[in-house]
Coordinates of C-alpha atoms and ligand atoms in Angstrom, one line a residue:
M1 CA -7.0 -8.6 28.8
A2 CA -5.1 -11.6 29.9
A3 CA -2.1 -12.1 27.9
E4 CA -3.2 -15.5 26.9
E5 CA -6.5 -14.5 25.8
E6 CA -5.1 -11.5 23.9
T7 CA -2.8 -13.9 21.9
E8 CA -5.6 -15.9 21.0
V9 CA -7.5 -13.0 19.6
R10 CA -4.8 -11.8 17.6
S11 CA -3.6 -14.9 15.9
S12 CA -7.2 -15.5 15.1
L13 CA -7.5 -12.5 12.9
R14 CA -4.6 -12.8 10.6
K15 CA -4.0 -16.4 10.9
E16 CA -4.3 -17.3 7.5
I17 CA -1.8 -14.8 6.2
E18 CA 0.6 -15.6 9.0
R19 CA 0.3 -19.5 8.0
L20 CA 1.2 -18.5 4.3
V21 CA 3.9 -16.3 5.4
E22 CA 5.2 -19.3 7.6
A23 CA 4.9 -21.7 4.7
G24 CA 6.7 -19.2 2.2
N25 CA 3.4 -19.6 0.0
L26 CA 3.8 -16.5 -2.1
R27 CA 1.0 -17.8 -4.5
G28 CA -1.4 -17.9 -1.5
L29 CA -0.3 -14.4 -0.4
L30 CA -0.8 -13.2 -3.9
D31 CA -4.5 -14.6 -3.9
K32 CA -5.1 -12.9 -0.5
A33 CA -3.8 -9.6 -1.8
G34 CA -6.0 -10.1 -4.9
E35 CA -9.0 -9.9 -2.4
L36 CA -8.1 -6.4 -1.6
H37 CA -6.7 -5.2 -4.9
G38 CA -9.3 -6.7 -7.1
H39 CA -7.0 -7.8 -9.9
L40 CA -3.7 -9.7 -10.3
C41 CA -0.9 -7.6 -11.7
N42 CA 2.8 -7.6 -11.4
Y43 CA 3.1 -4.5 -9.0
L44 CA 0.9 -6.3 -6.5
S45 CA 3.2 -9.2 -6.7
Y46 CA 6.2 -7.0 -6.0
G47 CA 4.1 -5.6 -2.9
V48 CA 3.5 -9.1 -1.8
I49 CA 7.1 -10.4 -2.2
A50 CA 8.5 -7.2 -0.6
G51 CA 5.9 -7.5 2.3
Y52 CA 7.0 -11.2 2.6
V53 CA 10.6 -10.5 2.7
A54 CA 10.1 -7.6 5.3
V55 CA 8.2 -9.7 7.6
R56 CA 10.2 -12.7 7.6
E57 CA 13.4 -10.9 7.9
L58 CA 12.3 -8.7 10.8
G59 CA 10.4 -11.6 12.3
V60 CA 7.4 -9.6 12.9
R61 CA 3.5 -10.1 12.8
S62 CA 1.1 -7.2 12.8
T63 CA -1.6 -6.8 15.3
G64 CA -2.7 -3.7 13.7
M65 CA -1.4 -1.7 16.7
E66 CA 1.6 0.2 15.1
K67 CA 4.1 -2.2 16.7
V68 CA 5.3 -2.8 13.1
I69 CA 4.9 0.0 10.4
A70 CA 5.3 0.3 6.9
I71 CA 6.2 3.5 5.2
V72 CA 5.5 3.3 1.6
E73 CA 6.5 5.7 -1.2
T74 CA 3.9 5.2 -3.9
N75 CA 0.2 4.7 -4.1
N76 CA 0.3 2.2 -7.0
C77 CA -0.6 -1.6 -6.9
F78 CA 2.4 -2.3 -4.9
S79 CA 1.0 -0.7 -1.8
D80 CA -1.8 -3.0 -1.6
G81 CA 0.4 -6.1 -1.6
I82 CA 2.2 -4.5 1.3
Q83 CA -0.8 -3.7 3.4
M84 CA -2.3 -7.3 3.0
V85 CA 1.0 -9.2 3.8
T86 CA 2.4 -6.7 6.5
G87 CA -1.1 -5.9 8.0
C88 CA 0.1 -2.2 8.0
S89 CA -3.1 -0.5 6.7
F90 CA -4.3 3.1 5.8
G91 CA -6.9 2.4 8.6
N92 CA -4.8 1.3 11.4
N93 CA -2.2 4.0 11.0
A94 CA 0.5 1.6 10.5
L95 CA 0.9 2.6 7.1
I96 CA 2.8 5.8 6.5
Y97 CA 2.8 7.4 3.1
R98 CA 5.5 9.4 1.6
D99 CA 4.5 11.0 -1.6
F100 CA 7.8 10.0 -3.6
G101 CA 6.5 8.2 -6.6
K102 CA 8.9 5.3 -6.0
T103 CA 7.9 1.7 -5.8
A104 CA 9.6 1.2 -2.4
V105 CA 8.6 0.4 1.1
T106 CA 10.5 0.6 4.6
V107 CA 9.3 -1.9 7.2
A108 CA 10.2 -1.1 10.7
K109 CA 9.8 -2.4 14.2
R110 CA 9.1 -0.1 17.3
D111 CA 12.8 -0.3 18.2
G112 CA 13.6 1.3 14.7
T113 CA 15.2 -1.9 13.1
A114 CA 14.0 -1.5 9.7
I115 CA 14.4 -2.9 6.0
R116 CA 14.0 -0.8 2.9
I117 CA 13.0 -2.7 -0.1
A118 CA 12.8 -0.7 -3.4
L119 CA 12.2 -2.0 -7.1
D120 CA 15.4 -2.5 -9.0
P121 CA 15.3 -0.1 -11.9
D122 CA 16.9 -2.3 -14.3
F123 CA 14.5 -5.0 -13.5
E124 CA 11.6 -2.8 -13.8
D125 CA 12.8 -1.4 -17.2
S126 CA 13.1 -4.9 -18.5
R127 CA 9.5 -5.9 -18.0
D128 CA 8.1 -4.4 -21.3
K129 CA 10.7 -6.6 -23.0
E130 CA 9.7 -9.8 -21.2
Y131 CA 6.0 -9.2 -21.5
P132 CA 5.5 -7.3 -24.9
E133 CA 1.9 -8.1 -25.5
A134 CA 0.7 -7.3 -21.8
S135 CA 2.6 -4.1 -22.1
E136 CA 1.3 -3.0 -25.4
L137 CA -2.3 -3.7 -24.3
W138 CA -1.7 -1.8 -20.9
N139 CA -0.2 1.2 -22.7
R140 CA -3.3 1.4 -24.9
I141 CA -6.0 0.5 -22.6
V142 CA -4.8 1.9 -19.3
A143 CA -2.2 4.6 -20.0
R144 CA -3.7 6.1 -23.0
R145 CA -7.3 5.3 -22.1
E146 CA -8.1 4.2 -25.5
K147 CA -11.2 2.1 -26.5
A148 CA -10.7 -1.6 -26.1
T149 CA -13.1 -4.4 -27.0
P150 CA -14.2 -6.7 -24.1
E151 CA -11.8 -9.5 -25.6
E152 CA -9.0 -7.1 -25.3
Q153 CA -9.8 -6.1 -21.8
R154 CA -10.0 -9.8 -20.8
R155 CA -6.8 -10.6 -22.7
M156 CA -5.0 -7.9 -20.7
M157 CA -6.4 -8.9 -17.3
K158 CA -5.3 -12.4 -18.2
L159 CA -1.9 -11.6 -19.2
F160 CA -1.3 -9.6 -16.1
A161 CA -2.6 -12.2 -13.9
K162 CA 0.0 -14.6 -15.5
M163 CA 2.5 -12.2 -15.1
S164 CA 1.9 -11.7 -11.5
M165 CA 2.3 -15.4 -10.9
N166 CA 5.5 -15.6 -13.0
E167 CA 7.1 -12.8 -11.0
L168 CA 6.7 -14.6 -7.8
A169 CA 9.5 -17.1 -8.9
K170 CA 12.1 -14.5 -9.8
P171 CA 15.1 -14.2 -7.5
V172 CA 14.4 -11.6 -4.7
D173 CA 17.7 -9.8 -5.2
K174 CA 16.9 -9.4 -8.9
I175 CA 13.8 -7.7 -8.3
F176 CA 14.7 -5.4 -5.5
R177 CA 17.3 -3.5 -3.8
I178 CA 17.2 -4.5 -0.2
K179 CA 18.8 -2.7 2.7
R180 CA 18.7 -3.0 6.4
T181 CA 18.6 0.2 8.1
K182 CA 17.5 2.0 11.2
I183 CA 14.9 4.6 11.4
T184 CA 13.4 7.0 14.0
M185 CA 10.1 5.7 14.6
P186 CA 7.2 8.0 14.5
K187 CA 5.2 8.4 17.5
Y188 CA 1.9 6.2 17.8
A189 CA -1.0 7.9 16.2
P190 CA -2.5 10.5 18.6
V191 CA -6.1 10.3 19.6
Y192 CA -8.1 13.4 19.3
A193 CA -11.6 14.5 20.6
S194 CA -14.3 15.2 18.2
V195 CA -16.4 18.4 17.9
R196 CA -19.8 19.0 16.2
C197 CA -19.8 20.8 13.1
S198 CA -22.3 23.6 13.6
I199 CA -23.4 23.3 9.9
C200 CA -23.7 19.7 8.9
G201 CA -24.0 18.4 12.4
E202 CA -21.4 15.7 11.8
N203 CA -18.6 15.0 14.3
V204 CA -15.1 16.0 13.1
M205 CA -11.7 15.4 14.7
E206 CA -11.1 18.7 16.6
T207 CA -7.8 19.4 15.0
K208 CA -9.4 19.4 11.5
A209 CA -12.3 21.6 12.5
R210 CA -12.3 25.3 11.5
V211 CA -14.2 28.3 13.2
K212 CA -16.9 30.2 11.4
D213 CA -18.8 32.7 13.4
G214 CA -17.4 31.6 16.5
K215 CA -18.5 28.0 16.0
P216 CA -16.7 24.9 15.0
V217 CA -17.2 23.7 11.4
C218 CA -15.8 21.1 9.3
I219 CA -13.6 21.6 6.5
D220 CA -16.2 20.6 3.9
C221 CA -18.7 23.1 5.2
A222 CA -16.1 25.8 5.5
E223 CA -15.1 25.1 1.9
G224 CA -11.7 25.2 3.4
A225 CA -8.2 24.1 2.1
H226 CA -7.2 20.5 2.6
Y227 CA -5.1 17.8 1.3
V228 CA -6.2 15.1 -1.0
L229 CA -4.5 11.8 -1.9
D230 CA -5.6 10.5 -5.1
G231 CA -4.1 8.8 -8.1
S232 CA -1.8 11.8 -8.7
G233 CA -0.4 11.6 -5.1
I234 CA -1.0 14.3 -2.4
S235 CA -2.2 17.7 -3.4
G236 CA -3.8 20.9 -1.8
K237 CA -7.2 21.5 -2.6
G238 CA -9.7 24.4 -1.8
A239 CA -10.4 28.0 -1.9
R240 CA -7.5 29.2 0.4
Q241 CA -5.0 26.7 -0.3
A242 CA -2.2 28.9 -1.1
S243 CA -2.3 30.6 2.4
M244 CA -3.3 27.5 4.5
L245 CA -1.2 24.7 3.2
Ligands
ZN301 ZN1 -2.8 -3.8 -9.9
ZN302 ZN1 -19.8 20.2 8.4

C-alpha cells in the first residue's frame, strides 16, 4: 500500500477521536467513551483523561497495529476510557492487562518511551465526601446489590453522569500521579496457525489446542484448564487447573 494511501485510510478511522484530542475536548472524548462503556461514570472520566494526557504527552496516534500500547492494571470502568482514547484495545493486542487491581495505565511507544498514570489515592478517597449522595446510592445498589426503585436507579445514573463531567475539570496533577518512564516493549503479538477441533469441528489457535486420542481438541471440548478474565480479575478454571496452570 502506498504511504499516502495508507495515511488516508488510517486517519479516516479514528479521525473523530484524533480531532477531539487535538482540540483538547475532554467532554467530546467522554461521550465517545460512553458509546463503548454504555454509561457515564467518574472512573470512565479518569480513563479518558489519562488516555488523553498519555497520547498528548507521547505525541502518538493509534493505528491499531501495536505501535502504541497501553498496559492497564485494572478492568474497571477506567480501562474503557483508555481503550477508546488511546485506541489500544482488547482486540488489537495493543491493550495489555496486568491483573494488579490498580487504577493505573502505562502507555508506551515502540521505542519504549512511556508514561505511567495512576489515580492519586488521596484524590480517590476524597470522592465519597465530594459526592455523598452518588456514593450512598452506589454502595447500596451496585456494591451491595440491594433492591432499588427505578427512580433510585435513574437518580444514581444521573448523578454519576454529572460526576463524570465535573471530574473533567479537575487539575490533572490532583487526579493522578504521573511519571515518565522507559519500558521494555513486549514483542508484537505472534500469529499462530489454526487446527480443527476433532470434536466440535471449530478452528482453534494451535497453541491453545489439546490432544485427545491423538487428535487435536479445543479446551472447551477437552474440558481443560484455562484462564478466565472476569469481574474478579484473572483466575484459573477447569478440572485440571492445579497441574496445568
Ligand atoms: Zn462505569
Ligand atoms: Zn471443540
